[in-house]
Amino acid sequence: MAISIKLSDELVDQARRYGHVFQRSTPKQIEYWSRIGQIAEENPDLPYAFIKEILLADQEAKDGQLTSYEFGPNER
């Protein structure tokens, strides 16, 4: 469900700039920041880079981009 909310002009301007760089619309950039913030609050020990890698891996799994890991002879 989409709703209208008031946001500061500064936040919207920042989201527009970042969104342009990362090929996201302004609303999608704000949604991305919100998702990152929620994950960070729920997992305060995880660094930002690790959170990004988790999100990327999750999307790769949804896109069917998984590969099997082959254990070597000394790894079992």
Short mmCIF file of the C-alpha atoms (twelve columns), coordinates in Angstrom:
data_MODEL
# 
_entry.id   MODEL 
# 
loop_
_atom_site.group_PDB 
_atom_site.id 
_atom_site.type_symbol 
_atom_site.label_atom_id 
_atom_site.label_alt_id 
_atom_site.label_comp_id 
_atom_site.label_asym_id 
_atom_site.label_seq_id 
_atom_site.Cartn_x 
_atom_site.Cartn_y 
_atom_site.Cartn_z 
_atom_site.pdbx_PDB_model_num 
ATOM 1  C CA . MET A 1  0.000  0.000   0.000   1 
ATOM 2  C CA . ALA A 2  1.455  3.362   -1.008  1 
ATOM 3  C CA . ILE A 3  0.967  6.329   1.289   1 
ATOM 4  C CA . SER A 4  2.090  9.930   1.166   1 
ATOM 5  C CA . ILE A 5  4.472  11.170  3.834   1 
ATOM 6  C CA . LYS A 6  6.285  14.442  4.408   1 
ATOM 7  C CA . LEU A 7  10.065 14.281  4.167   1 
ATOM 8  C CA . SER A 8  12.598 17.054  4.534   1 
ATOM 9  C CA . ASP A 9  13.818 18.676  1.342   1 
ATOM 10 C CA . GLU A 10 17.374 17.830  2.382   1 
ATOM 11 C CA . LEU A 11 16.612 14.084  2.627   1 
ATOM 12 C CA . VAL A 12 14.808 14.080  -0.722  1 
ATOM 13 C CA . ASP A 13 17.696 15.959  -2.385  1 
ATOM 14 C CA . GLN A 14 20.242 13.494  -0.971  1 
ATOM 15 C CA . ALA A 15 18.123 10.533  -2.055  1 
ATOM 16 C CA . ARG A 16 17.815 11.999  -5.548  1 
ATOM 17 C CA . ARG A 17 21.607 12.359  -5.838  1 
ATOM 18 C CA . TYR A 18 22.386 8.906   -4.470  1 
ATOM 19 C CA . GLY A 19 19.582 7.358   -6.498  1 
ATOM 20 C CA . HIS A 20 20.970 8.843   -9.676  1 
ATOM 21 C CA . VAL A 21 24.423 7.406   -8.974  1 
ATOM 22 C CA . PHE A 22 23.053 3.942   -8.134  1 
ATOM 23 C CA . GLN A 23 20.342 3.879   -10.830 1 
ATOM 24 C CA . ARG A 24 17.419 4.056   -8.370  1 
ATOM 25 C CA . SER A 25 14.444 6.364   -8.320  1 
ATOM 26 C CA . THR A 26 14.251 8.763   -5.380  1 
ATOM 27 C CA . PRO A 27 11.542 6.689   -3.623  1 
ATOM 28 C CA . LYS A 28 13.472 3.450   -4.223  1 
ATOM 29 C CA . GLN A 29 16.634 5.047   -2.769  1 
ATOM 30 C CA . ILE A 30 14.717 6.020   0.363   1 
ATOM 31 C CA . GLU A 31 13.280 2.482   0.585   1 
ATOM 32 C CA . TYR A 32 16.812 1.082   0.254   1 
ATOM 33 C CA . TRP A 33 18.119 3.299   3.058   1 
ATOM 34 C CA . SER A 34 15.154 2.297   5.194   1 
ATOM 35 C CA . ARG A 35 15.832 -1.400  4.630   1 
ATOM 36 C CA . ILE A 36 19.539 -1.018  5.430   1 
ATOM 37 C CA . GLY A 37 18.671 0.930   8.579   1 
ATOM 38 C CA . GLN A 38 16.163 -1.665  9.725   1 
ATOM 39 C CA . ILE A 39 18.654 -4.505  9.234   1 
ATOM 40 C CA . ALA A 40 21.370 -2.512  11.022  1 
ATOM 41 C CA . GLU A 41 19.092 -1.844  14.000  1 
ATOM 42 C CA . GLU A 42 18.106 -5.507  14.229  1 
ATOM 43 C CA . ASN A 43 21.745 -6.649  13.866  1 
ATOM 44 C CA . PRO A 44 23.939 -3.954  15.437  1 
ATOM 45 C CA . ASP A 45 27.096 -6.069  15.236  1 
ATOM 46 C CA . LEU A 46 26.988 -6.416  11.439  1 
ATOM 47 C CA . PRO A 47 29.073 -3.952  9.422   1 
ATOM 48 C CA . TYR A 48 27.419 -2.095  6.558   1 
ATOM 49 C CA . ALA A 49 29.482 -3.915  3.915   1 
ATOM 50 C CA . PHE A 50 28.332 -7.285  5.280   1 
ATOM 51 C CA . ILE A 51 24.686 -6.172  5.196   1 
ATOM 52 C CA . LYS A 52 25.099 -5.158  1.544   1 
ATOM 53 C CA . GLU A 53 26.615 -8.561  0.715   1 
ATOM 54 C CA . ILE A 54 23.698 -10.330 2.446   1 
ATOM 55 C CA . LEU A 55 21.188 -8.327  0.399   1 
ATOM 56 C CA . LEU A 56 23.090 -9.075  -2.814  1 
ATOM 57 C CA . ALA A 57 23.287 -12.787 -2.015  1 
ATOM 58 C CA . ASP A 58 19.566 -12.837 -1.211  1 
ATOM 59 C CA . GLN A 59 18.759 -11.275 -4.585  1 
ATOM 60 C CA . GLU A 60 21.101 -13.659 -6.404  1 
ATOM 61 C CA . ALA A 61 19.300 -16.594 -4.773  1 
ATOM 62 C CA . LYS A 62 15.922 -15.181 -5.851  1 
ATOM 63 C CA . ASP A 63 17.288 -14.789 -9.398  1 
ATOM 64 C CA . GLY A 64 18.478 -18.412 -9.461  1 
ATOM 65 C CA . GLN A 65 22.148 -17.421 -9.588  1 
ATOM 66 C CA . LEU A 66 23.316 -20.019 -7.065  1 
ATOM 67 C CA . THR A 67 26.143 -22.434 -7.720  1 
ATOM 68 C CA . SER A 68 27.112 -25.554 -5.818  1 
ATOM 69 C CA . TYR A 69 30.225 -25.494 -3.727  1 
ATOM 70 C CA . GLU A 70 32.544 -28.415 -4.439  1 
ATOM 71 C CA . PHE A 71 34.566 -29.519 -1.424  1 
ATOM 72 C CA . GLY A 72 38.171 -30.445 -2.066  1 
ATOM 73 C CA . PRO A 73 39.626 -33.726 -0.780  1 
ATOM 74 C CA . ASN A 74 41.027 -32.078 2.387   1 
ATOM 75 C CA . GLU A 75 37.931 -30.005 3.227   1 
ATOM 76 C CA . ARG A 76 35.598 -32.695 4.529   1 
# 
